[in-house]
Steps between C-alpha positions, in 0.01 A plus 500: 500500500173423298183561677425091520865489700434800681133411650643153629794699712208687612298192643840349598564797734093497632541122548780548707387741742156294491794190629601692732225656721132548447486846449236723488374759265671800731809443686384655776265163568845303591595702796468359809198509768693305728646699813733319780519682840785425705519647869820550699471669863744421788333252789172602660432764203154287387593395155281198547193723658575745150524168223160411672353831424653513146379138409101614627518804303585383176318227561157659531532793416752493148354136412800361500549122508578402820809656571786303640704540798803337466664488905917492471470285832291199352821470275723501800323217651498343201822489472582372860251225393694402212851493711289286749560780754268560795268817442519799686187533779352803708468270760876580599415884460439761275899614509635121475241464216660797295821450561480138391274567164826780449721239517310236295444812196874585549591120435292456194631824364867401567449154345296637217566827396432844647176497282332135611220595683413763256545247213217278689265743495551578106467090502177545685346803260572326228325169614253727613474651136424158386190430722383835428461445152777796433672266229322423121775241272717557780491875426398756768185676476364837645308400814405681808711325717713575829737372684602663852816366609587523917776547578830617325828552701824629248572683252600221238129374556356792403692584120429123449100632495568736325709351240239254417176729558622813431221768556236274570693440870395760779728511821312595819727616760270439820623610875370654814646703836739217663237578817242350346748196312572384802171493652441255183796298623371464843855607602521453849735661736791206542480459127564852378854446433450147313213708288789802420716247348226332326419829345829617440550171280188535330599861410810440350739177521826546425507164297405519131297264517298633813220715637550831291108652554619890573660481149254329298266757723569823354486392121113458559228641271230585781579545851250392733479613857295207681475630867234258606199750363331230278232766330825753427687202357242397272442888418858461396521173261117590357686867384842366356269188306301761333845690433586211312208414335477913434138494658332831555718797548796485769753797546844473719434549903693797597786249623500325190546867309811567806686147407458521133665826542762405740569180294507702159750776571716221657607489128668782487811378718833413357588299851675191407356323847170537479204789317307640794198761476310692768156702480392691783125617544390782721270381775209665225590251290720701228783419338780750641842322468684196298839386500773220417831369567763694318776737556431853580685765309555880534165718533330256581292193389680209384734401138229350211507384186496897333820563681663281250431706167555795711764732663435340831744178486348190632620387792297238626687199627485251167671762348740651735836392660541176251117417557582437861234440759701691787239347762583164481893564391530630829351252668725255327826711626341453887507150436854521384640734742341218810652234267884654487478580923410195586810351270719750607454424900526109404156406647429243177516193631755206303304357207290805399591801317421875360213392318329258772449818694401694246230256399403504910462836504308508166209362676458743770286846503802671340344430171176665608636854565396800297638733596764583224207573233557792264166509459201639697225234550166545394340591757738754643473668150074481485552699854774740411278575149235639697734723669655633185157616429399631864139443427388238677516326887589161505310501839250154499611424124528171385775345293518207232797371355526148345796427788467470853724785620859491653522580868717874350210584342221366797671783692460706245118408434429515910716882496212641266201395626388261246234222681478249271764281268332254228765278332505180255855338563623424758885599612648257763819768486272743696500572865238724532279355750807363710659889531160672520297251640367791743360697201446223197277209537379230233195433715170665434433716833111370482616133582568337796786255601253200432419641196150619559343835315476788749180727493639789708845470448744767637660752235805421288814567671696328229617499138359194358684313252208317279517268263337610168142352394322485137628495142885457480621772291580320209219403443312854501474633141397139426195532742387855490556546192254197322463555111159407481299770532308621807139556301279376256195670321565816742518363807700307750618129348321180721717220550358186513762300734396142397657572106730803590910391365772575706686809408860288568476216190759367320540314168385158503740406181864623376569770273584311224137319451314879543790549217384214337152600524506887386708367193240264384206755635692737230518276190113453541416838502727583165344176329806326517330180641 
């Protein structure tokens, strides 16, 4: 190619990335400022009391244009409006009120799609976008804008977000002691029932189109514990927007150290069910014990990945007896050991057959049991690793693990002395505070019935489950570990929060056009242009 051919390629190529998206001189000026907050929490958590919080702070303090809160219900009435269906009113009470918007969201999402809702708020950010000023040529444009979105109720609604804003969307996972939930409600004493069921439904709906919130709950990227103290709260969101924004220097609480820990050596089990890790720390505050879920084998410990390449065979479940998990074949030969009894006495009734009762029986607690596990849960093994060692007392520890724990291992947990459990997931398998309700409680002792902080409560006579609060654990070498660094000239870095850029960004174009762009960045520099 002669150098006349050769230099027009060259502009061809810069002329097309120019076509295709004002870029600037450094790539890293088309990344995104733009961050979009949504909040799930179950009923009476206070997501609404944490968007308002959220929306003042970056507001005045991060400059950022009048952040948007974008409420799920205004799109549920809207919707009844457009079907020309009366709107729901408090006037009939708070529970009818609920129940009713439940119903209308549970319509719309039938009719439309799992994903409806959701899909009005991404309707409403990007009209939002527009007023903003967010778009140039119908291109987007870095701008400090936000977007808080309240509230989000499935799973499906949540990987929508996140398929369309990738990093730039930050799950909250808001909730607070029931005690104090229900003093939110107003839940009076001939309503409690109505209120269970309310919650229950809000919690987790069988339909897939329904109420999933526990779910959607636990894939959160900050959880926030809003128990009604507004200055903590706002401690709270002020520390995890400057995680963000990587302002000042921030290090892990000691419980976000435990869960990252718990969470992390969850990846060393080869369960087919599910990967569950436990840390235990000493009531000092060390480190003394970790486990998963995997099988035990001879001497102690449990089968991993070295036993493979070694003279130790591996006999963890995926690759032992055919790749069987024995737990839930069992449970499978229950149900067909009920099915061929009732056959074999004649109780099926005319029309109906093997596989009708089967089916029946499918849907009862059978499927829940555990107790045909080869291997040892998580927490049983964090425990029985401190006894290998004989070093330490378990004696007022605490322990983490990423899974609320089974009612074997609550006994377990109660047995050696350990006072406190912190978990992330729930597990609706688990009868722990149904069998040990006498030693296990999920209510902080320093809070009354109606919800109320007490200054001289009594001592702790329980093991309290808790629900885990601060940076999720995927997100933790992303915040604590920040690339910028931590000082200029000698001393500590300033921030300035009105220009500081979010630490999560992502592209504002495609690959191809930064492609584009390098290519034709290259033939100037080597004069081919």
């Amino acid at each position: 190619m002669n150098q006349l051919a050769l230099k027009a390629a060259s502009q061809n190529v810069h002329d097309e990335a120019a076509a295709q998206a004002p870029l600037a001189n450094d790539l890293k000026d088309r990344r995104s400022q733009e961050l979009v907050f949504a909040l799930v929490g179950p009923l009476g958590s206070g997501c609404t009391t944490v968007a308002n919080e959220l929306h003042k702070l970056l507001k005045n303090e991060y400059l950022y244009l009048a952040p948007k809160i974008i409420t799920i219900s205004d799109f549920i009435r809207e919707g009844l409006k457009k079907k020309g269906k009366p709107l729901p009113s408090r006037e009939t009470g708070l529970d009818n009120y609920i129940a009713a918007m439940q119903d209308a969201g549970n319509d719309l999402r039938e009719e439309y799609g799992t994903t409806y809702l959701i899909e009005k708020a991404i309707e409403a950010i990007h009209t939002e976008r527009k007023r903003a000023g967010g778009y140039s040529d119908g291109i987007i444009v870095p701008k400090r804008i936000a977007y808080i979105i309240d509230s989000i109720k499935n799973i499906d609604e949540a990987e929508l977000l996140r398929s369309v804003y990738g990093d730039s969307l930050i799950l909250i996972g808001v909730f607070a002691p029931d005690a104090i939930r229900n003093k939110r409600l107003k839940i009076k004493e001939g309503k409690k029932q109505t209120f269970v069921e309310i919650l229950k439904r809000d919690q987790g709906e069988e339909a897939s189109f329904g109420q999933k919130t526990r779910k959607v709950f636990t894939s959160s990227d900050f959880f926030i514990c809003n128990d009604a103290d507004l200055y903590r709260l706002n401690e709270k969101i002020e520390r995890f927007v400057e995680l963000v924004f990587d302002v000042g220097v921030h290090t892990p609480t000691r419980e976000e150290a435990a869960m990252y820990k718990a969470s992390s050596v969850a990846a060393n089990s080869a369960c087919m069910s599910r990967q569950v890790g436990a840390a235990i720390v000493s009531s000092a505050g060390e480190f003394i014990g970790v486990g998963w879920n995997d099988v035990p084998k001879f001497g102690g410990g449990l089968y991993n990945e070295d036993d493979r390449y070694s003279s130790t065979q591996d006999n963890r479940c995926y690759n032992w007896a055919d790749g069987e998990c024995h737990n839930e074949m069992r449970r499978m030969e229950i149900i067909t050991d009920v099915v061929q009894k009732i056959v074999g006495a004649g109780l099926l009734k005319k029309g109906t057959g093997p596989e009708d009762v089967r089916n029946a029986i499918g849907g009862t607690r059978i499927k829940d049991l555990i107790e045909f596990s080869r291997s040892i849960h998580a927490e049983m093994e964090a425990i029985v690793s401190i006894a290998r060692e004989g070093k330490h007392s378990l004696v007022g520890a605490t322990l983490f693990t990423n899974t609320y724990p089974c009612h074997n291992c609550a006994r377990h947990i109660v047995a050696a002395g350990i006072k406190r459990v912190v978990y992330i997931e729930p597990y609706l398998k688990s009868l722990a505070t149904q069998l040990h309700e006498d030693a296990i409680t999920e209510v902080p002792h320093d809070i009354d019935e109606d919800g109320n902080r007490v200054k001289d409560a009594a001592p702790q006579t329980k093991v309290f489950f808790q629900q885990f609060d601060g940076v999720a654990p995927k997100n933790f070498l992303k915040l604590f570990r920040p690339l910028a660094e931590r000082k200029e000239n000698g001393r500590r870095r300033i921030d300035d929060k009105t220009s500081v850029l979010p630490m999560l960004t992502i592209a504002l174009d495609g690959p191809a056009t930064y492609e584009t762009k390098v290519v034709a960045d290259l033939a100037i520099k080597e004069g081919s242009v």
